[in-house]
Amino acid sequence: MKILDEIEAAIPALRRYAGALVRDRDAADDLVQDCLERAVARRGDWRGQGPVRAWLFRILLNRHRDLRRAAPRPGHLVPVEGLFPEPSAPPPQDGHLALTEVRAAMERLPEEQRQALLLVVLEGLSFEAAAEALEIPKGTLMSRLARARANLRALTGREAKTKGRSR
């Protein structure tokens, strides 16, 4: 029963990661449900190597990739109901603006960089656990993280400030 307890303990982290990947609460819940169903059904396949949490993230990420491959590519026509209304005035809080800017910049990152960044920064996984969850070498993960961070600095206009500080 130990593995079931570890699976249950990882549910909040899986929900956060799924929410960040798909950016839709209902789709994220469905993705986590699929992940949990597969994990419980295949708990005998877990080899006991590494943390269960990394294994669950790998299942969730693989399911997300499968769903993206199967989904029709977005076209140029979008139903009006699917559009989000833009705010009439920007919010007055600087912190909220900065957060919105970073969120938009993260959405523009390549998928591989965003996945690596979310696992390490949002979920707090070690480099080894994140690399295992993404099924890539640790060096590749660190390279993706470096590129993701550099891209975020460039997309948010903070690149010039960090270059000046390093000298």
PDB file of N, CA, C and O in Angstrom, residues 38-110:
ATOM      1  N   ARG A  38      -3.906   5.431 -14.919  1.00  0.00           N
ATOM      2  CA  ARG A  38      -2.815   4.640 -15.475  1.00  0.00           C
ATOM      3  C   ARG A  38      -1.830   4.216 -14.391  1.00  0.00           C
ATOM      4  O   ARG A  38      -1.332   3.088 -14.404  1.00  0.00           O
ATOM      5  N   ALA A  39      -1.541   5.100 -13.459  1.00  0.00           N
ATOM      6  CA  ALA A  39      -0.584   4.785 -12.408  1.00  0.00           C
ATOM      7  C   ALA A  39      -1.105   3.663 -11.503  1.00  0.00           C
ATOM      8  O   ALA A  39      -0.355   2.735 -11.169  1.00  0.00           O
ATOM      9  N   VAL A  40      -2.371   3.755 -11.121  1.00  0.00           N
ATOM     10  CA  VAL A  40      -2.935   2.726 -10.245  1.00  0.00           C
ATOM     11  C   VAL A  40      -3.030   1.394 -10.993  1.00  0.00           C
ATOM     12  O   VAL A  40      -2.703   0.344 -10.448  1.00  0.00           O
ATOM     13  N   ALA A  41      -3.459   1.455 -12.243  1.00  0.00           N
ATOM     14  CA  ALA A  41      -3.592   0.220 -13.019  1.00  0.00           C
ATOM     15  C   ALA A  41      -2.233  -0.429 -13.285  1.00  0.00           C
ATOM     16  O   ALA A  41      -2.134  -1.658 -13.351  1.00  0.00           O
ATOM     17  N   ARG A  42      -1.196   0.381 -13.393  1.00  0.00           N
ATOM     18  CA  ARG A  42       0.130  -0.145 -13.741  1.00  0.00           C
ATOM     19  C   ARG A  42       1.118  -0.020 -12.584  1.00  0.00           C
ATOM     20  O   ARG A  42       2.322   0.040 -12.808  1.00  0.00           O
ATOM     21  N   ARG A  43       0.620   0.031 -11.375  1.00  0.00           N
ATOM     22  CA  ARG A  43       1.533   0.201 -10.244  1.00  0.00           C
ATOM     23  C   ARG A  43       2.497  -0.961 -10.121  1.00  0.00           C
ATOM     24  O   ARG A  43       3.578  -0.817  -9.577  1.00  0.00           O
ATOM     25  N   GLY A  44       2.145  -2.103 -10.658  1.00  0.00           N
ATOM     26  CA  GLY A  44       3.063  -3.242 -10.667  1.00  0.00           C
ATOM     27  C   GLY A  44       4.228  -3.044 -11.613  1.00  0.00           C
ATOM     28  O   GLY A  44       5.273  -3.691 -11.469  1.00  0.00           O
ATOM     29  N   ASP A  45       4.084  -2.134 -12.579  1.00  0.00           N
ATOM     30  CA  ASP A  45       5.165  -1.851 -13.524  1.00  0.00           C
ATOM     31  C   ASP A  45       6.232  -0.936 -12.938  1.00  0.00           C
ATOM     32  O   ASP A  45       7.314  -0.829 -13.493  1.00  0.00           O
ATOM     33  N   TRP A  46       5.914  -0.253 -11.844  1.00  0.00           N
ATOM     34  CA  TRP A  46       6.895   0.649 -11.242  1.00  0.00           C
ATOM     35  C   TRP A  46       8.017  -0.190 -10.659  1.00  0.00           C
ATOM     36  O   TRP A  46       7.799  -1.108  -9.879  1.00  0.00           O
ATOM     37  N   ARG A  47       9.236   0.131 -11.062  1.00  0.00           N
ATOM     38  CA  ARG A  47      10.391  -0.691 -10.712  1.00  0.00           C
ATOM     39  C   ARG A  47      10.951  -0.397  -9.326  1.00  0.00           C
ATOM     40  O   ARG A  47      11.848  -1.073  -8.872  1.00  0.00           O
ATOM     41  N   GLY A  48      10.473   0.648  -8.693  1.00  0.00           N
ATOM     42  CA  GLY A  48      10.998   0.984  -7.378  1.00  0.00           C
ATOM     43  C   GLY A  48      12.277   1.802  -7.450  1.00  0.00           C
ATOM     44  O   GLY A  48      12.911   2.058  -6.442  1.00  0.00           O
ATOM     45  N   GLN A  49      12.652   2.225  -8.653  1.00  0.00           N
ATOM     46  CA  GLN A  49      13.853   3.041  -8.823  1.00  0.00           C
ATOM     47  C   GLN A  49      13.439   4.500  -8.890  1.00  0.00           C
ATOM     48  O   GLN A  49      12.636   4.883  -9.718  1.00  0.00           O
ATOM     49  N   GLY A  50      13.993   5.301  -8.012  1.00  0.00           N
ATOM     50  CA  GLY A  50      13.657   6.717  -8.008  1.00  0.00           C
ATOM     51  C   GLY A  50      12.333   6.970  -7.313  1.00  0.00           C
ATOM     52  O   GLY A  50      11.631   6.045  -6.911  1.00  0.00           O
ATOM     53  N   PRO A  51      11.986   8.232  -7.195  1.00  0.00           N
ATOM     54  CA  PRO A  51      10.749   8.570  -6.494  1.00  0.00           C
ATOM     55  C   PRO A  51       9.505   8.279  -7.339  1.00  0.00           C
ATOM     56  O   PRO A  51       9.520   8.391  -8.559  1.00  0.00           O
ATOM     57  N   VAL A  52       8.434   7.913  -6.671  1.00  0.00           N
ATOM     58  CA  VAL A  52       7.156   7.655  -7.342  1.00  0.00           C
ATOM     59  C   VAL A  52       6.674   8.936  -8.013  1.00  0.00           C
ATOM     60  O   VAL A  52       6.081   8.896  -9.092  1.00  0.00           O
ATOM     61  N   ARG A  53       6.952  10.069  -7.395  1.00  0.00           N
ATOM     62  CA  ARG A  53       6.499  11.362  -7.924  1.00  0.00           C
ATOM     63  C   ARG A  53       7.050  11.610  -9.336  1.00  0.00           C
ATOM     64  O   ARG A  53       6.316  12.043 -10.222  1.00  0.00           O
ATOM     65  N   ALA A  54       8.330  11.301  -9.553  1.00  0.00           N
ATOM     66  CA  ALA A  54       8.910  11.477 -10.884  1.00  0.00           C
ATOM     67  C   ALA A  54       8.245  10.536 -11.892  1.00  0.00           C
ATOM     68  O   ALA A  54       8.004  10.916 -13.049  1.00  0.00           O
ATOM     69  N   TRP A  55       7.947   9.315 -11.468  1.00  0.00           N
ATOM     70  CA  TRP A  55       7.261   8.348 -12.328  1.00  0.00           C
ATOM     71  C   TRP A  55       5.883   8.881 -12.715  1.00  0.00           C
ATOM     72  O   TRP A  55       5.463   8.794 -13.864  1.00  0.00           O
ATOM     73  N   LEU A  56       5.183   9.484 -11.742  1.00  0.00           N
ATOM     74  CA  LEU A  56       3.855  10.042 -12.015  1.00  0.00           C
ATOM     75  C   LEU A  56       3.941  11.229 -12.974  1.00  0.00           C
ATOM     76  O   LEU A  56       3.103  11.369 -13.879  1.00  0.00           O
ATOM     77  N   PHE A  57       4.939  12.094 -12.790  1.00  0.00           N
ATOM     78  CA  PHE A  57       5.107  13.214 -13.707  1.00  0.00           C
ATOM     79  C   PHE A  57       5.383  12.714 -15.127  1.00  0.00           C
ATOM     80  O   PHE A  57       4.909  13.293 -16.098  1.00  0.00           O
ATOM     81  N   ARG A  58       6.144  11.641 -15.246  1.00  0.00           N
ATOM     82  CA  ARG A  58       6.420  11.083 -16.572  1.00  0.00           C
ATOM     83  C   ARG A  58       5.130  10.556 -17.201  1.00  0.00           C
ATOM     84  O   ARG A  58       4.865  10.784 -18.382  1.00  0.00           O
ATOM     85  N   ILE A  59       4.303   9.857 -16.425  1.00  0.00           N
ATOM     86  CA  ILE A  59       3.019   9.361 -16.937  1.00  0.00           C
ATOM     87  C   ILE A  59       2.153  10.534 -17.383  1.00  0.00           C
ATOM     88  O   ILE A  59       1.576  10.523 -18.469  1.00  0.00           O
ATOM     89  N   LEU A  60       2.070  11.564 -16.548  1.00  0.00           N
ATOM     90  CA  LEU A  60       1.244  12.736 -16.867  1.00  0.00           C
ATOM     91  C   LEU A  60       1.749  13.423 -18.137  1.00  0.00           C
ATOM     92  O   LEU A  60       0.970  13.764 -19.022  1.00  0.00           O
ATOM     93  N   LEU A  61       3.057  13.599 -18.230  1.00  0.00           N
ATOM     94  CA  LEU A  61       3.634  14.261 -19.395  1.00  0.00           C
ATOM     95  C   LEU A  61       3.431  13.433 -20.664  1.00  0.00           C
ATOM     96  O   LEU A  61       3.088  13.978 -21.718  1.00  0.00           O
ATOM     97  N   ASN A  62       3.605  12.129 -20.569  1.00  0.00           N
ATOM     98  CA  ASN A  62       3.376  11.273 -21.735  1.00  0.00           C
ATOM     99  C   ASN A  62       1.917  11.317 -22.167  1.00  0.00           C
ATOM    100  O   ASN A  62       1.618  11.363 -23.369  1.00  0.00           O
ATOM    101  N   ARG A  63       1.003  11.327 -21.213  1.00  0.00           N
ATOM    102  CA  ARG A  63      -0.428  11.419 -21.544  1.00  0.00           C
ATOM    103  C   ARG A  63      -0.738  12.760 -22.198  1.00  0.00           C
ATOM    104  O   ARG A  63      -1.496  12.832 -23.162  1.00  0.00           O
ATOM    105  N   HIS A  64      -0.139  13.820 -21.674  1.00  0.00           N
ATOM    106  CA  HIS A  64      -0.319  15.156 -22.262  1.00  0.00           C
ATOM    107  C   HIS A  64       0.181  15.175 -23.706  1.00  0.00           C
ATOM    108  O   HIS A  64      -0.498  15.709 -24.596  1.00  0.00           O
ATOM    109  N   ARG A  65       1.328  14.571 -23.944  1.00  0.00           N
ATOM    110  CA  ARG A  65       1.875  14.510 -25.315  1.00  0.00           C
ATOM    111  C   ARG A  65       0.961  13.708 -26.225  1.00  0.00           C
ATOM    112  O   ARG A  65       0.730  14.102 -27.375  1.00  0.00           O
ATOM    113  N   ASP A  66       0.455  12.580 -25.725  1.00  0.00           N
ATOM    114  CA  ASP A  66      -0.462  11.760 -26.526  1.00  0.00           C
ATOM    115  C   ASP A  66      -1.712  12.549 -26.913  1.00  0.00           C
ATOM    116  O   ASP A  66      -2.161  12.502 -28.058  1.00  0.00           O
ATOM    117  N   LEU A  67      -2.269  13.267 -25.945  1.00  0.00           N
ATOM    118  CA  LEU A  67      -3.477  14.051 -26.221  1.00  0.00           C
ATOM    119  C   LEU A  67      -3.196  15.177 -27.207  1.00  0.00           C
ATOM    120  O   LEU A  67      -4.043  15.488 -28.052  1.00  0.00           O
ATOM    121  N   ARG A  68      -2.042  15.800 -27.104  1.00  0.00           N
ATOM    122  CA  ARG A  68      -1.695  16.882 -28.036  1.00  0.00           C
ATOM    123  C   ARG A  68      -1.516  16.352 -29.454  1.00  0.00           C
ATOM    124  O   ARG A  68      -1.890  17.005 -30.420  1.00  0.00           O
ATOM    125  N   ARG A  69      -0.912  15.172 -29.561  1.00  0.00           N
ATOM    126  CA  ARG A  69      -0.735  14.575 -30.897  1.00  0.00           C
ATOM    127  C   ARG A  69      -2.081  14.220 -31.514  1.00  0.00           C
ATOM    128  O   ARG A  69      -2.278  14.358 -32.715  1.00  0.00           O
ATOM    129  N   ALA A  70      -3.009  13.730 -30.696  1.00  0.00           N
ATOM    130  CA  ALA A  70      -4.310  13.284 -31.200  1.00  0.00           C
ATOM    131  C   ALA A  70      -5.258  14.447 -31.477  1.00  0.00           C
ATOM    132  O   ALA A  70      -6.182  14.314 -32.275  1.00  0.00           O
ATOM    133  N   ALA A  71      -5.031  15.570 -30.822  1.00  0.00           N
ATOM    134  CA  ALA A  71      -5.947  16.711 -30.980  1.00  0.00           C
ATOM    135  C   ALA A  71      -5.763  17.354 -32.348  1.00  0.00           C
ATOM    136  O   ALA A  71      -4.654  17.407 -32.865  1.00  0.00           O
ATOM    137  N   PRO A  72      -6.848  17.834 -32.920  1.00  0.00           N
ATOM    138  CA  PRO A  72      -6.717  18.532 -34.198  1.00  0.00           C
ATOM    139  C   PRO A  72      -5.919  19.819 -33.996  1.00  0.00           C
ATOM    140  O   PRO A  72      -5.987  20.460 -32.955  1.00  0.00           O
ATOM    141  N   ARG A  73      -5.133  20.136 -34.988  1.00  0.00           N
ATOM    142  CA  ARG A  73      -4.327  21.359 -34.914  1.00  0.00           C
ATOM    143  C   ARG A  73      -5.252  22.575 -34.925  1.00  0.00           C
ATOM    144  O   ARG A  73      -6.224  22.613 -35.675  1.00  0.00           O
ATOM    145  N   PRO A  74      -4.937  23.562 -34.098  1.00  0.00           N
ATOM    146  CA  PRO A  74      -5.800  24.755 -34.089  1.00  0.00           C
ATOM    147  C   PRO A  74      -5.720  25.482 -35.426  1.00  0.00           C
ATOM    148  O   PRO A  74      -4.642  25.684 -35.964  1.00  0.00           O
ATOM    149  N   GLY A  75      -6.870  25.833 -35.920  1.00  0.00           N
ATOM    150  CA  GLY A  75      -6.934  26.538 -37.191  1.00  0.00           C
ATOM    151  C   GLY A  75      -7.077  28.026 -36.982  1.00  0.00           C
ATOM    152  O   GLY A  75      -6.916  28.543 -35.876  1.00  0.00           O
ATOM    153  N   HIS A  76      -7.390  28.715 -38.030  1.00  0.00           N
ATOM    154  CA  HIS A  76      -7.529  30.160 -37.926  1.00  0.00           C
ATOM    155  C   HIS A  76      -8.928  30.566 -37.471  1.00  0.00           C
ATOM    156  O   HIS A  76      -9.152  31.717 -37.139  1.00  0.00           O
ATOM    157  N   LEU A  77      -9.853  29.614 -37.451  1.00  0.00           N
ATOM    158  CA  LEU A  77     -11.215  29.924 -37.018  1.00  0.00           C
ATOM    159  C   LEU A  77     -11.404  29.499 -35.566  1.00  0.00           C
ATOM    160  O   LEU A  77     -11.157  28.364 -35.200  1.00  0.00           O
ATOM    161  N   VAL A  78     -11.824  30.418 -34.748  1.00  0.00           N
ATOM    162  CA  VAL A  78     -12.053  30.158 -33.335  1.00  0.00           C
ATOM    163  C   VAL A  78     -13.469  30.627 -33.007  1.00  0.00           C
ATOM    164  O   VAL A  78     -13.854  31.736 -33.380  1.00  0.00           O
ATOM    165  N   PRO A  79     -14.252  29.790 -32.305  1.00  0.00           N
ATOM    166  CA  PRO A  79     -15.596  30.253 -31.950  1.00  0.00           C
ATOM    167  C   PRO A  79     -15.515  31.463 -31.016  1.00  0.00           C
ATOM    168  O   PRO A  79     -14.637  31.554 -30.161  1.00  0.00           O
ATOM    169  N   VAL A  80     -16.437  32.366 -31.175  1.00  0.00           N
ATOM    170  CA  VAL A  80     -16.447  33.594 -30.388  1.00  0.00           C
ATOM    171  C   VAL A  80     -16.543  33.266 -28.900  1.00  0.00           C
ATOM    172  O   VAL A  80     -15.941  33.944 -28.074  1.00  0.00           O
ATOM    173  N   GLU A  81     -17.279  32.201 -28.551  1.00  0.00           N
ATOM    174  CA  GLU A  81     -17.427  31.837 -27.146  1.00  0.00           C
ATOM    175  C   GLU A  81     -16.090  31.452 -26.526  1.00  0.00           C
ATOM    176  O   GLU A  81     -15.907  31.527 -25.323  1.00  0.00           O
ATOM    177  N   GLY A  82     -15.148  31.009 -27.364  1.00  0.00           N
ATOM    178  CA  GLY A  82     -13.844  30.588 -26.863  1.00  0.00           C
ATOM    179  C   GLY A  82     -12.876  31.728 -26.625  1.00  0.00           C
ATOM    180  O   GLY A  82     -11.815  31.532 -26.048  1.00  0.00           O
ATOM    181  N   LEU A  83     -13.227  32.910 -27.059  1.00  0.00           N
ATOM    182  CA  LEU A  83     -12.337  34.049 -26.875  1.00  0.00           C
ATOM    183  C   LEU A  83     -12.499  34.642 -25.488  1.00  0.00           C
ATOM    184  O   LEU A  83     -13.594  34.686 -24.943  1.00  0.00           O
ATOM    185  N   PHE A  84     -11.411  35.101 -24.941  1.00  0.00           N
ATOM    186  CA  PHE A  84     -11.445  35.754 -23.640  1.00  0.00           C
ATOM    187  C   PHE A  84     -11.523  37.253 -23.865  1.00  0.00           C
ATOM    188  O   PHE A  84     -10.750  37.807 -24.641  1.00  0.00           O
ATOM    189  N   PRO A  85     -12.431  37.928 -23.192  1.00  0.00           N
ATOM    190  CA  PRO A  85     -12.492  39.384 -23.355  1.00  0.00           C
ATOM    191  C   PRO A  85     -11.254  40.029 -22.735  1.00  0.00           C
ATOM    192  O   PRO A  85     -10.776  39.601 -21.695  1.00  0.00           O
ATOM    193  N   GLU A  86     -10.742  41.034 -23.399  1.00  0.00           N
ATOM    194  CA  GLU A  86      -9.584  41.739 -22.873  1.00  0.00           C
ATOM    195  C   GLU A  86     -10.055  42.787 -21.874  1.00  0.00           C
ATOM    196  O   GLU A  86     -11.106  43.394 -22.052  1.00  0.00           O
ATOM    197  N   PRO A  87      -9.281  43.004 -20.833  1.00  0.00           N
ATOM    198  CA  PRO A  87      -9.687  44.015 -19.856  1.00  0.00           C
ATOM    199  C   PRO A  87      -9.666  45.403 -20.480  1.00  0.00           C
ATOM    200  O   PRO A  87      -8.856  45.695 -21.354  1.00  0.00           O
ATOM    201  N   SER A  88     -10.577  46.250 -20.018  1.00  0.00           N
ATOM    202  CA  SER A  88     -10.667  47.588 -20.577  1.00  0.00           C
ATOM    203  C   SER A  88      -9.547  48.487 -20.082  1.00  0.00           C
ATOM    204  O   SER A  88      -9.164  49.426 -20.750  1.00  0.00           O
ATOM    205  N   ALA A  89      -9.015  48.206 -18.910  1.00  0.00           N
ATOM    206  CA  ALA A  89      -7.914  48.998 -18.365  1.00  0.00           C
ATOM    207  C   ALA A  89      -6.938  48.048 -17.685  1.00  0.00           C
ATOM    208  O   ALA A  89      -7.348  47.083 -17.040  1.00  0.00           O
ATOM    209  N   PRO A  90      -5.657  48.309 -17.820  1.00  0.00           N
ATOM    210  CA  PRO A  90      -4.693  47.420 -17.158  1.00  0.00           C
ATOM    211  C   PRO A  90      -4.780  47.580 -15.639  1.00  0.00           C
ATOM    212  O   PRO A  90      -5.130  48.647 -15.142  1.00  0.00           O
ATOM    213  N   PRO A  91      -4.485  46.533 -14.904  1.00  0.00           N
ATOM    214  CA  PRO A  91      -4.550  46.626 -13.442  1.00  0.00           C
ATOM    215  C   PRO A  91      -3.476  47.577 -12.916  1.00  0.00           C
ATOM    216  O   PRO A  91      -2.404  47.694 -13.499  1.00  0.00           O
ATOM    217  N   PRO A  92      -3.750  48.241 -11.814  1.00  0.00           N
ATOM    218  CA  PRO A  92      -2.804  49.231 -11.307  1.00  0.00           C
ATOM    219  C   PRO A  92      -1.604  48.633 -10.572  1.00  0.00           C
ATOM    220  O   PRO A  92      -0.612  49.317 -10.370  1.00  0.00           O
ATOM    221  N   GLN A  93      -1.660  47.387 -10.186  1.00  0.00           N
ATOM    222  CA  GLN A  93      -0.573  46.807  -9.411  1.00  0.00           C
ATOM    223  C   GLN A  93       0.590  46.397 -10.306  1.00  0.00           C
ATOM    224  O   GLN A  93       0.427  45.645 -11.247  1.00  0.00           O
ATOM    225  N   ASP A  94       1.776  46.878  -9.967  1.00  0.00           N
ATOM    226  CA  ASP A  94       2.966  46.534 -10.745  1.00  0.00           C
ATOM    227  C   ASP A  94       3.274  45.045 -10.671  1.00  0.00           C
ATOM    228  O   ASP A  94       3.677  44.435 -11.663  1.00  0.00           O
ATOM    229  N   GLY A  95       3.094  44.471  -9.498  1.00  0.00           N
ATOM    230  CA  GLY A  95       3.374  43.047  -9.339  1.00  0.00           C
ATOM    231  C   GLY A  95       2.488  42.188 -10.217  1.00  0.00           C
ATOM    232  O   GLY A  95       2.939  41.206 -10.803  1.00  0.00           O
ATOM    233  N   HIS A  96       1.226  42.577 -10.318  1.00  0.00           N
ATOM    234  CA  HIS A  96       0.297  41.822 -11.157  1.00  0.00           C
ATOM    235  C   HIS A  96       0.698  41.937 -12.629  1.00  0.00           C
ATOM    236  O   HIS A  96       0.642  40.963 -13.376  1.00  0.00           O
ATOM    237  N   LEU A  97       1.115  43.124 -13.033  1.00  0.00           N
ATOM    238  CA  LEU A  97       1.560  43.317 -14.411  1.00  0.00           C
ATOM    239  C   LEU A  97       2.795  42.481 -14.710  1.00  0.00           C
ATOM    240  O   LEU A  97       2.898  41.865 -15.771  1.00  0.00           O
ATOM    241  N   ALA A  98       3.727  42.476 -13.773  1.00  0.00           N
ATOM    242  CA  ALA A  98       4.944  41.690 -13.976  1.00  0.00           C
ATOM    243  C   ALA A  98       4.617  40.203 -14.059  1.00  0.00           C
ATOM    244  O   ALA A  98       5.169  39.480 -14.897  1.00  0.00           O
ATOM    245  N   LEU A  99       3.727  39.741 -13.207  1.00  0.00           N
ATOM    246  CA  LEU A  99       3.327  38.340 -13.235  1.00  0.00           C
ATOM    247  C   LEU A  99       2.638  37.991 -14.549  1.00  0.00           C
ATOM    248  O   LEU A  99       2.902  36.946 -15.145  1.00  0.00           O
ATOM    249  N   THR A 100       1.777  38.872 -15.013  1.00  0.00           N
ATOM    250  CA  THR A 100       1.104  38.661 -16.292  1.00  0.00           C
ATOM    251  C   THR A 100       2.117  38.624 -17.437  1.00  0.00           C
ATOM    252  O   THR A 100       2.012  37.796 -18.341  1.00  0.00           O
ATOM    253  N   GLU A 101       3.091  39.499 -17.362  1.00  0.00           N
ATOM    254  CA  GLU A 101       4.127  39.548 -18.396  1.00  0.00           C
ATOM    255  C   GLU A 101       4.950  38.256 -18.403  1.00  0.00           C
ATOM    256  O   GLU A 101       5.212  37.687 -19.463  1.00  0.00           O
ATOM    257  N   VAL A 102       5.316  37.769 -17.230  1.00  0.00           N
ATOM    258  CA  VAL A 102       6.091  36.530 -17.146  1.00  0.00           C
ATOM    259  C   VAL A 102       5.250  35.344 -17.614  1.00  0.00           C
ATOM    260  O   VAL A 102       5.735  34.467 -18.326  1.00  0.00           O
ATOM    261  N   ARG A 103       3.983  35.328 -17.225  1.00  0.00           N
ATOM    262  CA  ARG A 103       3.092  34.233 -17.654  1.00  0.00           C
ATOM    263  C   ARG A 103       2.962  34.203 -19.175  1.00  0.00           C
ATOM    264  O   ARG A 103       3.036  33.147 -19.800  1.00  0.00           O
ATOM    265  N   ALA A 104       2.775  35.365 -19.787  1.00  0.00           N
ATOM    266  CA  ALA A 104       2.672  35.426 -21.246  1.00  0.00           C
ATOM    267  C   ALA A 104       3.980  34.999 -21.893  1.00  0.00           C
ATOM    268  O   ALA A 104       3.980  34.301 -22.915  1.00  0.00           O
ATOM    269  N   ALA A 105       5.087  35.407 -21.305  1.00  0.00           N
ATOM    270  CA  ALA A 105       6.393  35.023 -21.850  1.00  0.00           C
ATOM    271  C   ALA A 105       6.596  33.515 -21.735  1.00  0.00           C
ATOM    272  O   ALA A 105       7.127  32.881 -22.653  1.00  0.00           O
ATOM    273  N   MET A 106       6.152  32.923 -20.623  1.00  0.00           N
ATOM    274  CA  MET A 106       6.292  31.476 -20.460  1.00  0.00           C
ATOM    275  C   MET A 106       5.455  30.722 -21.487  1.00  0.00           C
ATOM    276  O   MET A 106       5.859  29.667 -21.963  1.00  0.00           O
ATOM    277  N   GLU A 107       4.298  31.266 -21.836  1.00  0.00           N
ATOM    278  CA  GLU A 107       3.456  30.612 -22.831  1.00  0.00           C
ATOM    279  C   GLU A 107       4.097  30.653 -24.212  1.00  0.00           C
ATOM    280  O   GLU A 107       3.794  29.821 -25.058  1.00  0.00           O
ATOM    281  N   ARG A 108       4.981  31.613 -24.441  1.00  0.00           N
ATOM    282  CA  ARG A 108       5.651  31.726 -25.739  1.00  0.00           C
ATOM    283  C   ARG A 108       6.930  30.900 -25.811  1.00  0.00           C
ATOM    284  O   ARG A 108       7.519  30.786 -26.881  1.00  0.00           O
ATOM    285  N   LEU A 109       7.343  30.322 -24.693  1.00  0.00           N
ATOM    286  CA  LEU A 109       8.531  29.467 -24.698  1.00  0.00           C
ATOM    287  C   LEU A 109       8.242  28.187 -25.478  1.00  0.00           C
ATOM    288  O   LEU A 109       7.105  27.709 -25.497  1.00  0.00           O
ATOM    289  N   PRO A 110       9.257  27.605 -26.089  1.00  0.00           N
ATOM    290  CA  PRO A 110       9.059  26.283 -26.699  1.00  0.00           C
ATOM    291  C   PRO A 110       8.615  25.278 -25.644  1.00  0.00           C
ATOM    292  O   PRO A 110       8.990  25.380 -24.467  1.00  0.00           O
TER     293      PRO A 110
END
